[in-house]
CSV table of C-alpha atoms in Angstrom, one decimal:
chain,number,residue,atom,x,y,z
A,1,LYS,CA,0.0,0.0,0.0
A,2,ALA,CA,1.0,3.6,-0.5
A,3,GLY,CA,3.4,5.2,2.0
A,4,VAL,CA,3.2,8.5,3.8
A,5,THR,CA,3.2,11.4,1.3
A,6,GLN,CA,4.1,15.0,2.1
A,7,THR,CA,3.7,18.1,0.0
A,8,PRO,CA,5.4,20.2,-1.1
A,9,ARG,CA,8.8,18.6,-1.0
A,10,TYR,CA,10.6,21.9,-1.0
A,11,LEU,CA,9.7,25.4,0.0
A,12,ILE,CA,11.4,28.7,0.1
A,13,LYS,CA,9.8,31.4,2.2
A,14,THR,CA,10.7,34.9,3.5
A,15,ARG,CA,10.9,35.8,7.2
A,16,GLY,CA,7.5,36.9,8.5
A,17,GLN,CA,5.5,34.8,6.0
A,18,GLN,CA,3.5,31.8,6.9
A,19,VAL,CA,3.5,28.3,5.5
A,20,THR,CA,1.3,25.3,5.4
A,21,LEU,CA,2.6,21.8,4.9
A,22,SER,CA,0.5,18.7,4.1
A,23,CYS,CA,0.7,15.1,5.0
A,24,SER,CA,-1.3,12.1,3.9
A,25,PRO,CA,-0.9,9.1,6.1
A,26,ILE,CA,-0.9,5.4,5.2
A,27,SER,CA,-4.4,4.1,4.6
A,28,GLY,CA,-5.9,2.9,7.9
A,29,HIS,CA,-3.6,5.0,10.1
A,30,ARG,CA,-5.4,7.4,12.3
A,31,SER,CA,-2.4,9.0,14.0
A,32,VAL,CA,-0.2,11.6,12.4
A,33,SER,CA,2.9,13.1,14.1
A,34,TRP,CA,5.0,15.9,13.0
A,35,TYR,CA,8.7,16.4,13.6
A,36,GLN,CA,11.3,19.1,12.9
A,37,GLN,CA,14.7,18.0,12.0
A,38,THR,CA,17.7,20.3,12.1
A,39,PRO,CA,21.5,19.6,12.2
A,40,GLY,CA,21.8,21.3,15.6
A,41,GLN,CA,18.7,20.0,17.4
A,42,GLY,CA,18.1,16.7,15.7
A,43,LEU,CA,14.6,15.3,15.5
A,44,GLN,CA,12.2,17.2,17.7
A,45,PHE,CA,8.6,16.2,18.2
A,46,LEU,CA,6.1,18.9,17.3
A,47,PHE,CA,2.7,17.4,17.9
A,48,GLU,CA,0.5,14.3,17.3
A,49,TYR,CA,-3.1,14.2,16.0
A,50,PHE,CA,-5.5,11.3,16.3
A,51,SER,CA,-9.1,11.3,15.1
A,52,GLU,CA,-8.9,15.1,14.4
A,53,THR,CA,-7.7,15.9,18.0
A,54,GLN,CA,-4.3,17.0,19.1
A,55,ARG,CA,-3.3,14.4,21.6
A,56,ASN,CA,0.3,15.2,22.3
A,57,LYS,CA,2.4,18.4,21.9
A,58,GLY,CA,6.1,19.1,22.0
A,59,ASN,CA,7.9,22.3,23.2
A,60,PHE,CA,7.4,24.6,20.3
A,61,PRO,CA,5.9,28.1,20.3
A,62,GLY,CA,2.3,28.7,19.3
A,63,ARG,CA,3.4,29.8,15.9
A,64,PHE,CA,3.5,26.1,15.1
A,65,SER,CA,0.0,24.7,14.8
A,66,GLY,CA,-1.7,21.8,13.0
A,67,ARG,CA,-4.9,20.1,12.3
A,68,GLN,CA,-6.2,16.8,11.1
A,69,PHE,CA,-9.1,16.1,8.8
A,70,SER,CA,-11.7,13.4,9.0
A,71,ASN,CA,-9.8,11.4,6.4
A,72,SER,CA,-6.7,11.5,8.7
A,73,ARG,CA,-4.8,13.9,6.4
A,74,SER,CA,-3.0,16.5,8.4
A,75,GLU,CA,-1.7,20.0,7.8
A,76,MET,CA,0.9,21.9,9.8
A,77,ASN,CA,1.1,25.6,9.8
A,78,VAL,CA,3.9,27.9,10.8
A,79,SER,CA,3.1,31.6,11.1
A,80,THR,CA,5.5,34.5,11.2
A,81,LEU,CA,8.4,32.5,9.9
A,82,GLU,CA,11.9,33.0,11.4
A,83,LEU,CA,15.3,32.1,10.0
A,84,GLY,CA,15.5,29.3,12.6
A,85,ASP,CA,12.5,27.6,11.2
A,86,SER,CA,14.5,26.4,8.3
A,87,ALA,CA,14.5,22.6,8.7
A,88,LEU,CA,13.3,19.3,7.3
A,89,TYR,CA,9.7,18.8,8.5
A,90,LEU,CA,8.8,15.1,8.8
A,91,CYS,CA,5.4,13.6,9.1
A,92,ALA,CA,4.8,10.1,10.5
A,93,SER,CA,1.7,8.0,10.6
A,94,SER,CA,0.8,5.0,12.7
A,95,PHE,CA,-2.2,3.2,14.1
A,96,GLY,CA,-1.9,5.4,17.1
A,97,GLY,CA,-0.9,3.4,20.2
A,98,GLY,CA,2.3,4.2,22.1
A,99,SER,CA,3.6,0.7,21.1
A,100,ASN,CA,3.0,1.2,17.4
A,101,GLU,CA,5.9,2.1,15.1
A,102,GLN,CA,5.6,5.2,13.0
A,103,TYR,CA,6.1,5.3,9.3
A,104,PHE,CA,7.7,8.5,7.9
A,105,GLY,CA,7.2,10.5,4.8
A,106,PRO,CA,10.0,11.9,2.7
A,107,GLY,CA,9.7,15.3,4.4
A,108,THR,CA,9.3,18.9,3.4
A,109,ARG,CA,12.5,20.9,3.2
A,110,LEU,CA,11.7,24.5,4.3
A,111,THR,CA,14.2,27.3,3.8
A,112,VAL,CA,13.5,30.7,5.3
A,113,THR,CA,15.4,33.6,3.9
B,1,ALA,CA,11.8,12.6,31.8
B,2,GLN,CA,12.7,10.3,29.0
B,3,LYS,CA,16.0,10.6,27.1
B,4,VAL,CA,17.9,8.7,24.5
B,5,THR,CA,21.6,8.9,24.1
B,6,GLN,CA,23.7,7.8,21.1
B,7,ALA,CA,27.2,8.5,22.1
B,8,GLN,CA,28.7,7.7,18.7
B,9,THR,CA,28.2,10.7,16.5
B,10,GLU,CA,30.0,9.2,13.5
B,11,ILE,CA,31.4,5.8,12.7
B,12,SER,CA,33.4,4.8,9.6
B,13,VAL,CA,34.1,1.2,8.8
B,14,VAL,CA,35.3,-0.7,5.8
B,15,GLU,CA,32.9,-2.9,3.9
B,16,LYS,CA,32.5,-6.4,5.5
B,17,GLU,CA,33.4,-5.2,8.9
B,18,ASP,CA,31.0,-5.6,11.8
B,19,VAL,CA,29.8,-2.5,13.5
B,20,THR,CA,27.7,-1.9,16.7
B,21,LEU,CA,25.7,1.3,17.2
B,22,ASP,CA,25.1,2.1,20.9
B,23,CYS,CA,21.8,3.4,22.4
B,24,VAL,CA,21.2,4.2,26.0
B,25,TYR,CA,17.9,5.3,27.3
B,26,GLU,CA,16.4,6.8,30.4
B,27,THR,CA,12.8,6.4,31.5
B,28,ARG,CA,10.9,6.0,34.8
B,29,ASP,CA,8.1,3.9,33.3
B,30,THR,CA,8.1,0.2,33.5
B,31,THR,CA,6.3,-0.1,30.2
B,32,TYR,CA,8.0,1.5,27.2
B,33,TYR,CA,9.0,0.8,23.7
B,34,LEU,CA,12.2,1.1,21.8
B,35,PHE,CA,12.8,1.6,18.1
B,36,TRP,CA,15.5,1.8,15.6
B,37,TYR,CA,15.2,3.8,12.4
B,38,LYS,CA,17.5,4.3,9.4
B,39,GLN,CA,17.8,7.6,7.5
B,40,PRO,CA,19.6,7.1,4.2
B,41,PRO,CA,20.8,10.2,2.2
B,42,SER,CA,17.3,10.4,0.6
B,43,GLY,CA,16.0,11.7,4.0
B,44,GLU,CA,13.1,9.4,4.7
B,45,LEU,CA,13.3,7.5,8.0
B,46,VAL,CA,12.9,3.8,7.6
B,47,PHE,CA,11.5,1.7,10.5
B,48,LEU,CA,13.8,-1.2,11.4
B,49,ILE,CA,12.6,-2.7,14.7
B,50,ARG,CA,10.4,-2.3,17.8
B,51,ARG,CA,11.0,-3.8,21.2
B,52,ASN,CA,8.8,-3.6,24.3
B,53,SER,CA,10.2,-3.4,27.8
B,54,PHE,CA,9.0,-6.8,28.7
B,55,ASP,CA,10.8,-8.6,25.9
B,56,GLU,CA,14.5,-8.8,26.4
B,57,GLN,CA,15.1,-11.5,23.8
B,58,ASN,CA,17.7,-10.5,21.3
B,59,GLU,CA,16.6,-10.4,17.7
B,60,ILE,CA,18.3,-11.1,14.4
B,61,SER,CA,17.2,-10.2,11.0
B,62,GLY,CA,19.6,-11.1,8.3
B,63,ARG,CA,22.8,-9.1,8.9
B,64,TYR,CA,21.1,-7.0,11.6
B,65,SER,CA,20.9,-7.9,15.2
B,66,TRP,CA,19.7,-6.1,18.3
B,67,ASN,CA,20.8,-6.5,21.9
B,68,PHE,CA,18.3,-5.2,24.5
B,69,GLN,CA,19.6,-5.1,28.1
B,70,LYS,CA,17.3,-3.6,30.7
B,71,SER,CA,20.0,-3.8,33.4
B,72,THR,CA,22.1,-1.3,31.5
B,73,SER,CA,19.2,0.5,29.8
B,74,SER,CA,20.8,-0.2,26.5
B,75,PHE,CA,19.4,-1.3,23.1
B,76,ASN,CA,22.4,-1.7,20.8
B,77,PHE,CA,22.3,-2.5,17.1
B,78,THR,CA,24.9,-4.6,15.2
B,79,ILE,CA,25.4,-4.8,11.5
B,80,THR,CA,27.3,-7.8,10.5
B,81,ALA,CA,29.4,-7.8,7.3
B,82,SER,CA,28.5,-4.2,6.6
B,83,GLN,CA,27.8,-3.0,3.1
B,84,VAL,CA,28.1,0.4,1.4
B,85,VAL,CA,24.2,0.5,1.3
B,86,ASP,CA,24.2,0.5,5.1
B,87,SER,CA,25.6,4.0,5.0
B,88,ALA,CA,23.0,6.2,6.7
B,89,VAL,CA,22.1,7.9,9.9
B,90,TYR,CA,20.7,5.6,12.5
B,91,PHE,CA,18.3,6.8,15.2
B,92,CYS,CA,17.2,5.0,18.4
B,93,ALA,CA,13.9,6.2,19.8
B,94,LEU,CA,11.9,5.7,23.0
B,95,SER,CA,8.1,5.8,23.5
B,96,GLU,CA,6.7,5.8,27.0
B,97,ALA,CA,3.1,6.5,26.2
B,98,GLY,CA,0.7,3.6,26.7
B,99,ASP,CA,-1.6,2.6,23.9
B,100,ASN,CA,-4.3,4.9,25.3
B,101,TYR,CA,-2.2,7.9,25.5
B,102,GLY,CA,-0.9,8.4,22.0
B,103,GLN,CA,2.5,8.8,20.7
B,104,ASN,CA,5.4,10.9,21.8
B,105,PHE,CA,8.6,9.5,20.5
B,106,VAL,CA,11.9,10.8,21.8
B,107,PHE,CA,14.7,10.3,19.4
B,108,GLY,CA,18.4,10.1,20.1
B,109,PRO,CA,20.8,12.4,18.2
B,110,GLY,CA,21.6,9.7,15.7
B,111,THR,CA,24.8,8.0,14.6
B,112,ARG,CA,26.1,8.6,11.1
B,113,LEU,CA,27.5,5.4,9.7
B,114,SER,CA,29.8,5.5,6.7
B,115,VAL,CA,30.7,2.2,5.1
B,116,LEU,CA,33.7,2.6,2.8
B,117,PRO,CA,34.2,0.2,-0.2
């Protein structure tokens, strides 16, 4: 079956702008998690959505938000972009339990200039 | 709080050598889950294995093997007879959340493995 897809794959934005990233999970998966990956901070958990509800949240400012739709697709939004938001944003889907492995998409590479 | 340490930042080996990637974790929970992921140059993380805290049996899958020791809070990963295609960044991850509490993975910083021909 199809894997996790993320769009767009690459984005270049200017400081102060906002951006929306999209993630389509594996069919049947109801949990979608988002991560930020940077060379300095590694993989950091942003938030997890399950059945359209945010269930867990990492330590990121309120400029980072997300939502999940009834078909489990998820979007992540970053407002008022800063240079430090440049990163690879990874989406992962799973069946949702803490014991379940996550399957990752290819990521969206965001560059803020 | 949960934490995952991968002390080896980078490792270089020559093809056919065996290599072990170390992972040490910290958790106060008695029920937890450990994972290994591979991130090749393409960027997409690939799931390799999951272990729960009640199962200390070692596992072997082809050239890959995993050694889980609760006494030392370690979950090490060995690649036997390494190949150039094994070159990637490998991440160890910990999940404390029970099945009713969702997912909150904590990843280690990763170990970059370079296998030279």
